[in-house]
PDB file of C-alpha atoms in Angstrom:
ATOM      1  CA  UNK A   1      75.055  45.992 -60.456  1.00  0.00           C
ATOM      2  CA  UNK A   2      77.712  44.527 -61.967  1.00  0.00           C
ATOM      3  CA  UNK A   3      78.918  45.954 -65.635  1.00  0.00           C
ATOM      4  CA  UNK A   4      78.085  43.188 -68.478  1.00  0.00           C
ATOM      5  CA  UNK A   5      80.121  41.561 -70.288  1.00  0.00           C
ATOM      6  CA  UNK A   6      81.571  43.081 -73.708  1.00  0.00           C
ATOM      7  CA  UNK A   7      81.511  39.913 -75.157  1.00  0.00           C
ATOM      8  CA  UNK A   8      77.737  38.874 -73.950  1.00  0.00           C
ATOM      9  CA  UNK A   9      76.286  40.077 -77.679  1.00  0.00           C
ATOM     10  CA  UNK A  10      78.558  38.006 -79.910  1.00  0.00           C
ATOM     11  CA  UNK A  11      78.071  34.679 -77.678  1.00  0.00           C
ATOM     12  CA  UNK A  12      74.554  35.222 -78.251  1.00  0.00           C
ATOM     13  CA  UNK A  13      74.643  35.955 -82.132  1.00  0.00           C
ATOM     14  CA  UNK A  14      77.219  32.611 -82.019  1.00  0.00           C
ATOM     15  CA  UNK A  15      73.652  30.444 -81.333  1.00  0.00           C
ATOM     16  CA  UNK A  16      71.454  31.676 -84.031  1.00  0.00           C
ATOM     17  CA  UNK A  17      71.939  29.353 -86.392  1.00  0.00           C
ATOM     18  CA  UNK A  18      75.687  28.684 -88.343  1.00  0.00           C
ATOM     19  CA  UNK A  19      75.210  31.287 -89.706  1.00  0.00           C
ATOM     20  CA  UNK A  20      74.973  33.950 -86.686  1.00  0.00           C
ATOM     21  CA  UNK A  21      78.187  31.417 -85.314  1.00  0.00           C
ATOM     22  CA  UNK A  22      80.388  32.618 -88.617  1.00  0.00           C
ATOM     23  CA  UNK A  23      78.850  36.149 -88.083  1.00  0.00           C
ATOM     24  CA  UNK A  24      80.537  35.645 -83.933  1.00  0.00           C
ATOM     25  CA  UNK A  25      83.204  34.783 -85.385  1.00  0.00           C
ATOM     26  CA  UNK A  26      83.938  37.945 -87.431  1.00  0.00           C
ATOM     27  CA  UNK A  27      82.337  39.897 -84.563  1.00  0.00           C
ATOM     28  CA  UNK A  28      84.853  38.486 -82.053  1.00  0.00           C
ATOM     29  CA  UNK A  29      88.529  39.423 -84.284  1.00  0.00           C
ATOM     30  CA  UNK A  30      88.906  42.690 -83.022  1.00  0.00           C
ATOM     31  CA  UNK A  31      88.578  43.032 -79.443  1.00  0.00           C
ATOM     32  CA  UNK A  32      88.709  39.346 -79.323  1.00  0.00           C
ATOM     33  CA  UNK A  33      86.677  38.185 -76.232  1.00  0.00           C
ATOM     34  CA  UNK A  34      87.367  35.433 -74.505  1.00  0.00           C
ATOM     35  CA  UNK A  35      83.513  34.463 -73.100  1.00  0.00           C
ATOM     36  CA  UNK A  36      82.663  35.172 -76.398  1.00  0.00           C
ATOM     37  CA  UNK A  37      85.090  32.943 -78.068  1.00  0.00           C
ATOM     38  CA  UNK A  38      84.183  29.909 -75.393  1.00  0.00           C
ATOM     39  CA  UNK A  39      80.532  30.890 -76.806  1.00  0.00           C
ATOM     40  CA  UNK A  40      81.062  30.482 -80.211  1.00  0.00           C
ATOM     41  CA  UNK A  41      83.051  27.429 -80.192  1.00  0.00           C
ATOM     42  CA  UNK A  42      80.446  25.378 -78.560  1.00  0.00           C
ATOM     43  CA  UNK A  43      77.817  27.044 -80.653  1.00  0.00           C
ATOM     44  CA  UNK A  44      79.600  25.865 -83.675  1.00  0.00           C
ATOM     45  CA  UNK A  45      79.914  22.450 -82.326  1.00  0.00           C
ATOM     46  CA  UNK A  46      76.304  22.203 -81.610  1.00  0.00           C
ATOM     47  CA  UNK A  47      75.421  23.709 -85.005  1.00  0.00           C
ATOM     48  CA  UNK A  48      77.587  21.315 -87.265  1.00  0.00           C
ATOM     49  CA  UNK A  49      76.892  18.296 -84.779  1.00  0.00           C
ATOM     50  CA  UNK A  50      73.657  18.976 -86.011  1.00  0.00           C
ATOM     51  CA  UNK A  51      73.732  19.327 -89.528  1.00  0.00           C
ATOM     52  CA  UNK A  52      76.567  16.052 -89.838  1.00  0.00           C
ATOM     53  CA  UNK A  53      73.673  13.913 -87.701  1.00  0.00           C
ATOM     54  CA  UNK A  54      70.812  15.425 -89.932  1.00  0.00           C
ATOM     55  CA  UNK A  55      72.899  14.349 -93.349  1.00  0.00           C
ATOM     56  CA  UNK A  56      73.971  11.133 -92.510  1.00  0.00           C
ATOM     57  CA  UNK A  57      69.990  10.614 -90.964  1.00  0.00           C
ATOM     58  CA  UNK A  58      69.253  11.638 -94.924  1.00  0.00           C
ATOM     59  CA  UNK A  59      71.183   9.685 -96.598  1.00  0.00           C
ATOM     60  CA  UNK A  60      71.090   6.649 -94.709  1.00  0.00           C
ATOM     61  CA  UNK A  61      67.531   6.460 -95.074  1.00  0.00           C
ATOM     62  CA  UNK A  62      66.746   6.238 -91.067  1.00  0.00           C
ATOM     63  CA  UNK A  63      63.749   8.875 -90.965  1.00  0.00           C
ATOM     64  CA  UNK A  64      62.313   8.265 -87.744  1.00  0.00           C
ATOM     65  CA  UNK A  65      65.581   9.546 -86.224  1.00  0.00           C
ATOM     66  CA  UNK A  66      64.887  12.610 -87.066  1.00  0.00           C
ATOM     67  CA  UNK A  67      62.585  13.572 -84.552  1.00  0.00           C
ATOM     68  CA  UNK A  68      65.109  12.460 -80.907  1.00  0.00           C
ATOM     69  CA  UNK A  69      67.539  14.705 -83.265  1.00  0.00           C
ATOM     70  CA  UNK A  70      66.024  17.807 -83.422  1.00  0.00           C
ATOM     71  CA  UNK A  71      64.744  17.437 -79.642  1.00  0.00           C
ATOM     72  CA  UNK A  72      68.691  16.804 -79.154  1.00  0.00           C
ATOM     73  CA  UNK A  73      69.472  19.560 -81.012  1.00  0.00           C
ATOM     74  CA  UNK A  74      67.679  22.129 -79.116  1.00  0.00           C
ATOM     75  CA  UNK A  75      68.283  20.528 -75.181  1.00  0.00           C
ATOM     76  CA  UNK A  76      72.015  21.826 -76.351  1.00  0.00           C
ATOM     77  CA  UNK A  77      71.271  24.870 -78.271  1.00  0.00           C
ATOM     78  CA  UNK A  78      68.604  26.410 -75.314  1.00  0.00           C
ATOM     79  CA  UNK A  79      71.216  24.881 -72.707  1.00  0.00           C
ATOM     80  CA  UNK A  80      74.206  26.587 -73.998  1.00  0.00           C
ATOM     81  CA  UNK A  81      72.127  30.201 -75.445  1.00  0.00           C
ATOM     82  CA  UNK A  82      70.703  30.018 -71.268  1.00  0.00           C
ATOM     83  CA  UNK A  83      74.178  30.076 -70.936  1.00  0.00           C
ATOM     84  CA  UNK A  84      75.363  32.759 -72.783  1.00  0.00           C
ATOM     85  CA  UNK A  85      72.411  35.458 -71.431  1.00  0.00           C
ATOM     86  CA  UNK A  86      73.834  34.467 -67.841  1.00  0.00           C
ATOM     87  CA  UNK A  87      77.129  34.935 -68.670  1.00  0.00           C
ATOM     88  CA  UNK A  88      78.213  31.611 -67.623  1.00  0.00           C
ATOM     89  CA  UNK A  89      81.284  29.634 -68.860  1.00  0.00           C
ATOM     90  CA  UNK A  90      79.879  25.836 -68.090  1.00  0.00           C
ATOM     91  CA  UNK A  91      80.389  23.884 -71.271  1.00  0.00           C
ATOM     92  CA  UNK A  92      77.374  21.731 -72.425  1.00  0.00           C
ATOM     93  CA  UNK A  93      77.725  18.399 -70.665  1.00  0.00           C
ATOM     94  CA  UNK A  94      79.177  15.620 -72.367  1.00  0.00           C
ATOM     95  CA  UNK A  95      80.193  17.836 -75.770  1.00  0.00           C
ATOM     96  CA  UNK A  96      81.312  21.038 -74.432  1.00  0.00           C
ATOM     97  CA  UNK A  97      85.078  20.083 -73.238  1.00  0.00           C
ATOM     98  CA  UNK A  98      85.554  18.387 -76.651  1.00  0.00           C
ATOM     99  CA  UNK A  99      84.243  21.490 -78.727  1.00  0.00           C
ATOM    100  CA  UNK A 100      86.726  23.839 -76.824  1.00  0.00           C
ATOM    101  CA  UNK A 101      89.323  21.597 -77.470  1.00  0.00           C
ATOM    102  CA  UNK A 102      88.601  20.607 -81.080  1.00  0.00           C
ATOM    103  CA  UNK A 103      87.766  24.036 -82.154  1.00  0.00           C
ATOM    104  CA  UNK A 104      91.129  25.821 -81.465  1.00  0.00           C
ATOM    105  CA  UNK A 105      91.173  27.498 -84.806  1.00  0.00           C
ATOM    106  CA  UNK A 106      88.414  30.160 -83.474  1.00  0.00           C
ATOM    107  CA  UNK A 107      90.155  32.457 -81.512  1.00  0.00           C
TER     108      UNK A 107
END
């Protein structure tokens, strides 16, 4: 049986709300772990996108899109969370590679 990845816990914490993502960033400061960094960027992107779209929908008054937004968020979140649990560095469909490029300040 292989030894578990030391960044696995940090990666999992990143998916637990935006606050968990901020906690994971501080957890990954020392020692730095590439696996954790990858998932922190993915989770940060998911949470940031969800909150930005939620605010935009709220101010635009398009209430009927809130359920598809939650479903979209849950699908992306579930995909990323399962990848972290399985210790895989597979980016999210469509957006994952962009999250890795955009959030390079997360190191």
